[in-house]
Coordinates of C-alpha atoms in Angstrom, one line a residue:
X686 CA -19.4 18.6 -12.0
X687 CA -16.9 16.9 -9.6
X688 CA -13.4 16.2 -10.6
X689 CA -13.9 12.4 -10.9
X690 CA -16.5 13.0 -13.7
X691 CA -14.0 15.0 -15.6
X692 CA -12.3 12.3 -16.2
X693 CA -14.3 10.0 -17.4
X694 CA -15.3 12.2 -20.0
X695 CA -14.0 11.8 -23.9
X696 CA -12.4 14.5 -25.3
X697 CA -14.8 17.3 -26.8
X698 CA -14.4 19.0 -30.1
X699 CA -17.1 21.5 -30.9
X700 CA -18.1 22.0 -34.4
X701 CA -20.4 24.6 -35.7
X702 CA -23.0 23.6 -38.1
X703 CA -23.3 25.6 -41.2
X704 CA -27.1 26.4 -42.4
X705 CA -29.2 25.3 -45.2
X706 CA -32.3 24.9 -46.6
X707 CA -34.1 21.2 -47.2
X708 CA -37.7 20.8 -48.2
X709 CA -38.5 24.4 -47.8
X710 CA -37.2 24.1 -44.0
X711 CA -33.3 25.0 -42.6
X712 CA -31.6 22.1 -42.1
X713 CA -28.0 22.3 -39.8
X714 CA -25.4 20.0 -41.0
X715 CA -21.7 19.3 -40.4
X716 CA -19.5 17.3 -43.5
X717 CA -19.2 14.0 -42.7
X718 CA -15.4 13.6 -43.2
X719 CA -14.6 16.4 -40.5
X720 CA -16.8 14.2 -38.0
X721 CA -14.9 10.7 -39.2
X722 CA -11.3 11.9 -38.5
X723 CA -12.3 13.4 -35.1
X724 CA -13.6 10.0 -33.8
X725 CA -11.0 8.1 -35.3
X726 CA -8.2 9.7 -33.1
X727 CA -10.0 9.6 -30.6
X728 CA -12.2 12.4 -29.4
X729 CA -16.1 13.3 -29.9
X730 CA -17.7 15.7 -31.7
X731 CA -20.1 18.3 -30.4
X732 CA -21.9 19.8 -32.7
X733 CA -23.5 23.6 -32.4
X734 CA -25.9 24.2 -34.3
X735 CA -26.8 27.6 -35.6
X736 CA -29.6 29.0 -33.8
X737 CA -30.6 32.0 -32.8
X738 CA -29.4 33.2 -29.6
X739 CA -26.9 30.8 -29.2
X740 CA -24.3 32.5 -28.6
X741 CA -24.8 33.4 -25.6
X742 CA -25.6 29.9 -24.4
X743 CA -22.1 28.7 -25.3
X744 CA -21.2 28.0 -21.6
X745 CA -23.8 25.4 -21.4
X746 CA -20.9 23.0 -23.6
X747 CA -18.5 23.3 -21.4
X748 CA -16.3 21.5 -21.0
X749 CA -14.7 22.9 -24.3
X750 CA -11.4 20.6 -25.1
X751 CA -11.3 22.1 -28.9
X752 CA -12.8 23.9 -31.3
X753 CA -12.8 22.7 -35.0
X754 CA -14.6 25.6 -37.5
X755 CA -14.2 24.6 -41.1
X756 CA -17.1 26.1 -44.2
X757 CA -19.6 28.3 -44.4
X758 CA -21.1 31.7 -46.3
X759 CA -18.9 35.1 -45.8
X760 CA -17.9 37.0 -43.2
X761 CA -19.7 39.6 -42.4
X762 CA -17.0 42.0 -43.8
X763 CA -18.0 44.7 -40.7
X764 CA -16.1 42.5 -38.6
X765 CA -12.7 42.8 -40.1
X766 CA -12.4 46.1 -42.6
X767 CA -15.0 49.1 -41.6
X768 CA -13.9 50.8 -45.1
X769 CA -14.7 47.9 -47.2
X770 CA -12.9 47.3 -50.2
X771 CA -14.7 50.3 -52.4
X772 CA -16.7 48.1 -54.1
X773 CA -19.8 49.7 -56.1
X774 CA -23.1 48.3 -55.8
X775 CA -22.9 47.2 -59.2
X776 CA -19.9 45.2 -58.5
X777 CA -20.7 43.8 -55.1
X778 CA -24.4 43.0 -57.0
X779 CA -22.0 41.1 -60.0
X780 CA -20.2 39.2 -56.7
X781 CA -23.2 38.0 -55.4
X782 CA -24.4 36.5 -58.7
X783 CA -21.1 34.8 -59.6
X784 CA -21.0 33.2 -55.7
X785 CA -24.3 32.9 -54.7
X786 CA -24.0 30.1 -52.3
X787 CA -21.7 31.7 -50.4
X788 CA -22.4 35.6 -50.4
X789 CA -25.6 35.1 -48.1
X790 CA -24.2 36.3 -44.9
X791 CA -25.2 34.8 -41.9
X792 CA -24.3 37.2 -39.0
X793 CA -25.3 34.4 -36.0
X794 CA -23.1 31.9 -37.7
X795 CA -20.7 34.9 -37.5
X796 CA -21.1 35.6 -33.8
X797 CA -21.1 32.1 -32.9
X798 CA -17.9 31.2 -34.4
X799 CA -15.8 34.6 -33.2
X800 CA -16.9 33.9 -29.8
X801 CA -15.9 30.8 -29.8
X802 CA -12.4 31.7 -31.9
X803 CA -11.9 34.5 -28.9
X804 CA -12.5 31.8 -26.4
X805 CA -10.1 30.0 -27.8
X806 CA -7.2 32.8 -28.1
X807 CA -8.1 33.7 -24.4
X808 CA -7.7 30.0 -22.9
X809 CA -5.0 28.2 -25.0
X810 CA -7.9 25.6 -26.0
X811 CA -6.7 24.1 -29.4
X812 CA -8.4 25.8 -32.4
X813 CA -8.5 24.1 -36.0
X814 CA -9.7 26.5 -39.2
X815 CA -10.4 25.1 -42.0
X816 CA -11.2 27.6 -45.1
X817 CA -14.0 29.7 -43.7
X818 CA -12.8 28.8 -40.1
X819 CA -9.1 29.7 -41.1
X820 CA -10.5 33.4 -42.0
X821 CA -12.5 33.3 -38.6
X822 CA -9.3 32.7 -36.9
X823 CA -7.8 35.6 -38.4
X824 CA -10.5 37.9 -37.9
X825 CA -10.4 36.8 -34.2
X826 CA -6.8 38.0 -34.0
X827 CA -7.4 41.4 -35.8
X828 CA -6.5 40.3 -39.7
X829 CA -8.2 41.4 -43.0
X830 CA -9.7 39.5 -45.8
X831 CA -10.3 40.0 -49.4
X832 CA -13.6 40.4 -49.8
X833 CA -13.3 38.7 -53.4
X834 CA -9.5 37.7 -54.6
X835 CA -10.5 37.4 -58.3
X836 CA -11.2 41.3 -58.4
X837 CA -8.5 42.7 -55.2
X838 CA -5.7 40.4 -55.9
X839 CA -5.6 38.3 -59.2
X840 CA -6.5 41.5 -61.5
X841 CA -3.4 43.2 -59.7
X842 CA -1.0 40.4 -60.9
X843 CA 0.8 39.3 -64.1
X844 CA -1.3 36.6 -65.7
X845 CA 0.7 33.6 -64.8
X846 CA 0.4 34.2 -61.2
X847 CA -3.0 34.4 -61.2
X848 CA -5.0 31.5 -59.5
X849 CA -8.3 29.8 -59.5
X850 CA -9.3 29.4 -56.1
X851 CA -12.7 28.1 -57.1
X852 CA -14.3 25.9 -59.5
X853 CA -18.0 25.2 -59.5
X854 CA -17.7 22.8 -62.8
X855 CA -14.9 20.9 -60.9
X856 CA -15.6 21.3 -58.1
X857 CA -14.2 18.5 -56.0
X858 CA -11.2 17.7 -58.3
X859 CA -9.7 21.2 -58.8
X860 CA -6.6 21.7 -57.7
X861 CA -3.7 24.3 -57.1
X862 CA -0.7 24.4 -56.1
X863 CA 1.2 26.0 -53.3
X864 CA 4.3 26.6 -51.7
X865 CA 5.1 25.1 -48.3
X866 CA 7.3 27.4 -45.7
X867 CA 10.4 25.6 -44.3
X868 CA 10.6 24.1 -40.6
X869 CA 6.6 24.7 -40.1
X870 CA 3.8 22.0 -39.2
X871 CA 3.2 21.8 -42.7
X872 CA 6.3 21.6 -43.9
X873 CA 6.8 18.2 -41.7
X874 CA 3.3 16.8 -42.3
X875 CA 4.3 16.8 -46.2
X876 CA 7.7 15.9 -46.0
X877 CA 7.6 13.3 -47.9
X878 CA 5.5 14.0 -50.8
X879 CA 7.5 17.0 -51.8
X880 CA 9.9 17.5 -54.4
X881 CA 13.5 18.2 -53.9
X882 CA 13.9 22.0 -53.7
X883 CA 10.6 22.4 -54.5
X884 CA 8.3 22.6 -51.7
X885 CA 5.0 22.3 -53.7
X886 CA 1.9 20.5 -53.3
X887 CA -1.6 20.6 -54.9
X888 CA -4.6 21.3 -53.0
X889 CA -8.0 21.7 -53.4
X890 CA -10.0 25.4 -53.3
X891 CA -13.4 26.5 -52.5
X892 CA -13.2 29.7 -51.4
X893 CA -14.0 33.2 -53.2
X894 CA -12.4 34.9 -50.2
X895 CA -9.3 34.8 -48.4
X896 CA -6.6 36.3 -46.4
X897 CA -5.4 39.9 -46.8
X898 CA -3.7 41.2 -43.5
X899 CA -2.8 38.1 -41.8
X900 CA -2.9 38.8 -38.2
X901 CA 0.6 40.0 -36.2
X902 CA 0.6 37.2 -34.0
X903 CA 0.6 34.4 -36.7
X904 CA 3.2 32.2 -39.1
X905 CA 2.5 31.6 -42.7
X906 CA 3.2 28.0 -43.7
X907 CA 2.3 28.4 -47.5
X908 CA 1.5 30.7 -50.1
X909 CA -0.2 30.3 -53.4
X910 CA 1.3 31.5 -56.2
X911 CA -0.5 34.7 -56.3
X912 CA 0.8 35.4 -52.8
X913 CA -2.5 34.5 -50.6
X914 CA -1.5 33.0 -47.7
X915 CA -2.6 29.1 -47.7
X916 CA -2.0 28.6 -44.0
X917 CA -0.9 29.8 -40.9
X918 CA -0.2 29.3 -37.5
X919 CA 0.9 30.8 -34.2
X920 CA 4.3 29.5 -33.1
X921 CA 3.9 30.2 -29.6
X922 CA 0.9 28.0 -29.2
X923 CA 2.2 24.9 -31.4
X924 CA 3.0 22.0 -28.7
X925 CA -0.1 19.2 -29.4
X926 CA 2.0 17.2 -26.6
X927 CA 1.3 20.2 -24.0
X928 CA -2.5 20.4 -25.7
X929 CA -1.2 24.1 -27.7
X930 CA -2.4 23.9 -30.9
X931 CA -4.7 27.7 -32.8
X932 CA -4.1 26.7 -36.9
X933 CA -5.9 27.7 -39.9
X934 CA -6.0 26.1 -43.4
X935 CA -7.2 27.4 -46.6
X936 CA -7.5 23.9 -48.0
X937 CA -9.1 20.9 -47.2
X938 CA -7.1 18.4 -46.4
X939 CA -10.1 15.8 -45.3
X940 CA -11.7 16.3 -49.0
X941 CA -8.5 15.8 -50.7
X942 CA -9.3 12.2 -51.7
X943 CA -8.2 10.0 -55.2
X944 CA -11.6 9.7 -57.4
X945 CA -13.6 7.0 -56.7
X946 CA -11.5 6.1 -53.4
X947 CA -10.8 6.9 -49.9
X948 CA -7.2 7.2 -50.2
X949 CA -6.0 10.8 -49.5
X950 CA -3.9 12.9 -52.3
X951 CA -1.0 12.9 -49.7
X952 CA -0.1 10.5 -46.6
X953 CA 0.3 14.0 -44.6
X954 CA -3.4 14.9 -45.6
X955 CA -5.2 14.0 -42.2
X956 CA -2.2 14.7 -40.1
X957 CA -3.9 17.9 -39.3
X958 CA -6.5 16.4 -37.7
X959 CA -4.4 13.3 -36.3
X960 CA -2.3 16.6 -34.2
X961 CA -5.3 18.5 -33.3
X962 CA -6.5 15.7 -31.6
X963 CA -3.9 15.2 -30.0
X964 CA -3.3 18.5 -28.7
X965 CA -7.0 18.1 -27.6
X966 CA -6.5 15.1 -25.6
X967 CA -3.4 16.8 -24.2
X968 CA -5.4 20.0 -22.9
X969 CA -8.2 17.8 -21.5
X970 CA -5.4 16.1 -19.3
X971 CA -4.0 19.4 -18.4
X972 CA -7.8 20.7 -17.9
X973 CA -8.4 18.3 -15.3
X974 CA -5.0 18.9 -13.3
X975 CA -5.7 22.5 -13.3
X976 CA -9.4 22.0 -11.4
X977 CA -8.2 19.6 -9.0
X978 CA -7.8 22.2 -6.5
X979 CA -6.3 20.8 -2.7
X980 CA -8.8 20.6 0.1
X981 CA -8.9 24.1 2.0
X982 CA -7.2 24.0 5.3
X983 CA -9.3 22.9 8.7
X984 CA -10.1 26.4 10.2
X985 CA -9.3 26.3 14.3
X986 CA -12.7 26.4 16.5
X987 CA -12.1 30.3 17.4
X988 CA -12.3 31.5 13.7
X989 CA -15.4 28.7 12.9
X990 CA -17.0 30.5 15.5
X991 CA -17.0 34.0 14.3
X992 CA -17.7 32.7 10.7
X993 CA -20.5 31.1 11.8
X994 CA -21.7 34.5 13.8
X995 CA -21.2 36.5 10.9
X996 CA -22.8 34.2 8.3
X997 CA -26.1 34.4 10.4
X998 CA -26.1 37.6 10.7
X999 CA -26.2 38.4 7.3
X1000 CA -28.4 35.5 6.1
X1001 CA -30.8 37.5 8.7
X1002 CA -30.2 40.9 7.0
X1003 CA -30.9 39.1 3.5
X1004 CA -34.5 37.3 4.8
X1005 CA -35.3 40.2 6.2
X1006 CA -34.7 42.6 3.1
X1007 CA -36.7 39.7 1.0
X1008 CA -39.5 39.4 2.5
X1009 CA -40.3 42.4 4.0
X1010 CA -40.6 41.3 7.7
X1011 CA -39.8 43.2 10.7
X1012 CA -37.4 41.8 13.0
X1013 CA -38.1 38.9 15.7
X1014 CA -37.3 39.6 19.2
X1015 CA -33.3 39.5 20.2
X1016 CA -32.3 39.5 16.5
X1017 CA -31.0 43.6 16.8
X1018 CA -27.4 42.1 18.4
X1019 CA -26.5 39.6 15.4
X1020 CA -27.3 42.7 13.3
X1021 CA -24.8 44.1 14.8
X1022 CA -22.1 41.4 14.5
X1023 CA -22.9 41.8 10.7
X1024 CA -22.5 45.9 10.6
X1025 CA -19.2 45.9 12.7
X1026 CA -18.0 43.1 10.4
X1027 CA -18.9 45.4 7.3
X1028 CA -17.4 48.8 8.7
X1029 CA -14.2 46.8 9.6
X1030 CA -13.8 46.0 5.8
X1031 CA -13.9 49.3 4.6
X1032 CA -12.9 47.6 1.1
X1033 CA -16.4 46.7 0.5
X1034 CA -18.9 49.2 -0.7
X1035 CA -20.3 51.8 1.7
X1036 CA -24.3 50.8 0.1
X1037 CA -23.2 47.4 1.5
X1038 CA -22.0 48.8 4.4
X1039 CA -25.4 51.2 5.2
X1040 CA -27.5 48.0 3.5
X1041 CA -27.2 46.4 6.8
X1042 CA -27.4 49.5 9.5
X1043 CA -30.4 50.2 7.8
X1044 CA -32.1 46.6 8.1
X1045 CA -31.6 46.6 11.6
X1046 CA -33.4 50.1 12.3
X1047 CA -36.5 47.9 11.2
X1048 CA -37.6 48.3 14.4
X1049 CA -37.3 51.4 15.3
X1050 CA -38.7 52.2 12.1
X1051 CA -41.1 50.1 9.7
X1052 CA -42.1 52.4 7.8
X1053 CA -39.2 53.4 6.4
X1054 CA -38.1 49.7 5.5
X1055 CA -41.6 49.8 3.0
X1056 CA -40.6 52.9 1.4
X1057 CA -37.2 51.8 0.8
X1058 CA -39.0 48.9 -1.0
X1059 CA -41.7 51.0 -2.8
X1060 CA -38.2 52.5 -4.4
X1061 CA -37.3 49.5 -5.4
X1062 CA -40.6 48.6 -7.0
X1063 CA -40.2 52.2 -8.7
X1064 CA -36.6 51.2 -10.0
X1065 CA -37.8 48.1 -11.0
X1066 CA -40.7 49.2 -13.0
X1067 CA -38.4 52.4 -14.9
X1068 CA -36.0 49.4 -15.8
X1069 CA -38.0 47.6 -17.4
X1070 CA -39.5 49.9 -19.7
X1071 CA -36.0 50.9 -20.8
X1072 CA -35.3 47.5 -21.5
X1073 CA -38.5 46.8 -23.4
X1074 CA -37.5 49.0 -26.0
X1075 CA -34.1 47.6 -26.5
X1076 CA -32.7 45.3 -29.1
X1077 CA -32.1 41.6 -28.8
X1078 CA -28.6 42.4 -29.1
X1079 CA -28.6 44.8 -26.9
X1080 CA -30.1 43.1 -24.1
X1081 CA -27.9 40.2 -25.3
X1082 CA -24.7 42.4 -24.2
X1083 CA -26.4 43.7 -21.1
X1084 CA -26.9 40.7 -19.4
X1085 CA -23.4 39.2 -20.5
X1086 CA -22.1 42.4 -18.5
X1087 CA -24.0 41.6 -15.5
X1088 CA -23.4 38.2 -15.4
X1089 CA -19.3 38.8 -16.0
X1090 CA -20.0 41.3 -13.5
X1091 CA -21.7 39.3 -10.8
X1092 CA -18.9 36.6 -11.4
X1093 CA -16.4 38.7 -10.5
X1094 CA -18.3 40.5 -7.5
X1095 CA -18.6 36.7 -6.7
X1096 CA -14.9 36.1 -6.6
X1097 CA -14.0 39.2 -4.9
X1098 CA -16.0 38.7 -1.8
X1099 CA -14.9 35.3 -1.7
X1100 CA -11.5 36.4 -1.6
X1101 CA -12.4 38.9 1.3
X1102 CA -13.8 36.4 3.5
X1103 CA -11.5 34.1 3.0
X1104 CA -8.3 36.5 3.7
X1105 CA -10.5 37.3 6.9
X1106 CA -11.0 33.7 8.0
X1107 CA -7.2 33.4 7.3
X1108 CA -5.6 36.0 9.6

């Protein structure tokens, strides 16, 4: 896409549906009040939905300008704590039954939403968690989670620490409170509604799960009163003016909402979302700065010469190794030009190097050219047995290798040429 289209594209947030099932057939859907607040300051939601095999098709939404993640089942618990948390079968059986909406595991949901939480992490693009997506976040980074607070945290505490971090009978109007960190996002958001010396707010809960280990790299801005942390972020990456902005949030601040009305518990309620935005519109500024790269410098007629010369040599090597074809008349001397270019970059691969002596002793020797291709046929046919009797996640992370691979192969031969084209 050219650099003029970038910019005449909206902001992009992209929100990962959450699955369900509707008239006996799965249904993807995203809560409405996440997609409201997006559009209202000012950028558009994507929405992923949850299909198999979609993770590795997440290029295809590119460009990414932020990632919002926010409910869904449990985390597969593999991903973050190999030794469990020593439940019995019995117990984890007795879990199940007491959260059943939310113990179902759904393991592409899960690889999705990493992926794209590691994308994040690795590019600066502004990340959002809320609840579930909070936890992802974590994860991402290398923290833990409680598989189930009521039984590995609030059995461990005195009773008037305890909290109830879910409520299926009251469910939209339960509250808890918790207890904002100073001179954090938070903290400033809910200035105003809190209490002298106090730092508390109340906040809704949905979650049977939460943070354990929070990961090294982030901030806690509160804590309930049994100690779970209620939201976090990294400091280093908290500038939604520069577009910096990886947060998580237990709560929900886009459902906490007076009864019967629209009006939020708190003024600082969507703020979260008001910043995010902003930070998104910010990176998709600095996005398009970054990719308008300056024209490359007119080459004098000498070195467009020997470009030229070498290009044809080895677009003659490739059609020839393609199709099988012997060599036309007076082709044997840009051949050459090709193998003396090769041998004088003796940091390319010696199989590249011999690729191209070899394709011009076509000549002198057919035959050999249609056994070199009968080996490939051979090679061709072994690989794909073995691959037929591979997984679909297995083949999944073969071809990402090969296609990170040939990206970088890419970019390195690029740089080759161009340093020769240079001197």
């Amino acid at each position: 896409m050219a650099d003029s289209d970038l910019s005449i594209i909206l902001p992009r947030v992209l929100i990962v549906s959450r699955r369900t099932v509707r008239k006996n057939k799965f249904v993807d859907f995203v809560g409405e009040y996440h997609l409201d607040l997006i559009v209202s300051y000012g950028a558009v939601p994507v929405i992923v939905p949850r299909v198999s095999g979609l993770h590795m098709l997440l290029e295809s939404f590119e460009p990414i300008h932020g990632v919002l993640l926010c409910e869904g089942e449990d985390i597969d618990p593999s991903h973050y704590d190999a030794e469990l948390s020593g439940f019995s079968p019995e117990e984890l059986e007795e879990i199940k039954k007491a959260h059943a909406s939310d113990t179902a595991i759904d393991r592409e949901k899960d690889t999705i939403e990493l992926r794209l939480a590691k994308l994040c992490l690795e590019r600066n693009i502004p990340y959002l968690g809320i609840c579930r997506g909070s936890q992802v976040l974590n994860v991402a980074c290398g923290g833990t989670l409680y598989q189930d607070i009521g039984r590995e945290l609030s059995l461990k505490i005195f009773k008037d620490q305890r909290v109830e971090h879910i409520n299926y009978e009251n469910y939209d109007k339960h509250r808890h409170v918790i207890k904002v960190e100073e001179n954090t996002p938070l903290h400033r958001w809910f200035k105003d509604s809190l209490e002298e010396n106090k730092m508390e707010i109340m906040v809704n809960s949905y979650h049977h799960q939460g943070v354990k280990k929070l990961a090294p790299r982030f901030v806690p801005m509160a804590f309930a009163p049994d100690g779970l942390v209620e939201g976090f972020y990294d400091p280093d990456t908290y500038n939604p003016d520069e577009g910096k902005f990886i947060m998580g949030l237990q709560f929900h601040p886009e459902r906490m909402r007076c009864q019967d009305t629209d009006d939020f518990d708190y003024p600082g309620c969507p703020t979260a979302y008001k910043e995010f935005v902003k930070a998104v519109i910010a990176y998709k500024k600095r996005l398009i700065c970054s990719s308008s790269v300056p024209k490359a410098p007119k080459l004098n007629q000498e070195l467009e010469t020997k470009r030229r010369i070498i290009v044809r040599s080895f677009s003659i090597a490739r059609n020839m190794y393609s199709s099988g074809c012997g060599m036309i008349s007076g082709q044997e001397s840009d051949l050459e030009v090709g193998a003396e270019f090769l041998q004088a970059n003796t940091a390319l691969s010696l199989q590249q190097v011999n690729r191209l002596k070899q394709m011009g002793a076509t000549v002198r020797n057919g035959g050999g050219y249609r056994g070199r291709m009968m080996m490939n046929e051979e090679r061709e046919r072994i690989g794909r047995a073995i691959m037929g009797k591979m997984s679909v996640g297995q083949l999944s992370d073969l071809m990402s290798f090969y296609l990170v691979m040939g990206k970088i192969c890419s970019e390195a031969l690029e740089r080759k040429v161009n340093d020769v084209e240079n001197k």
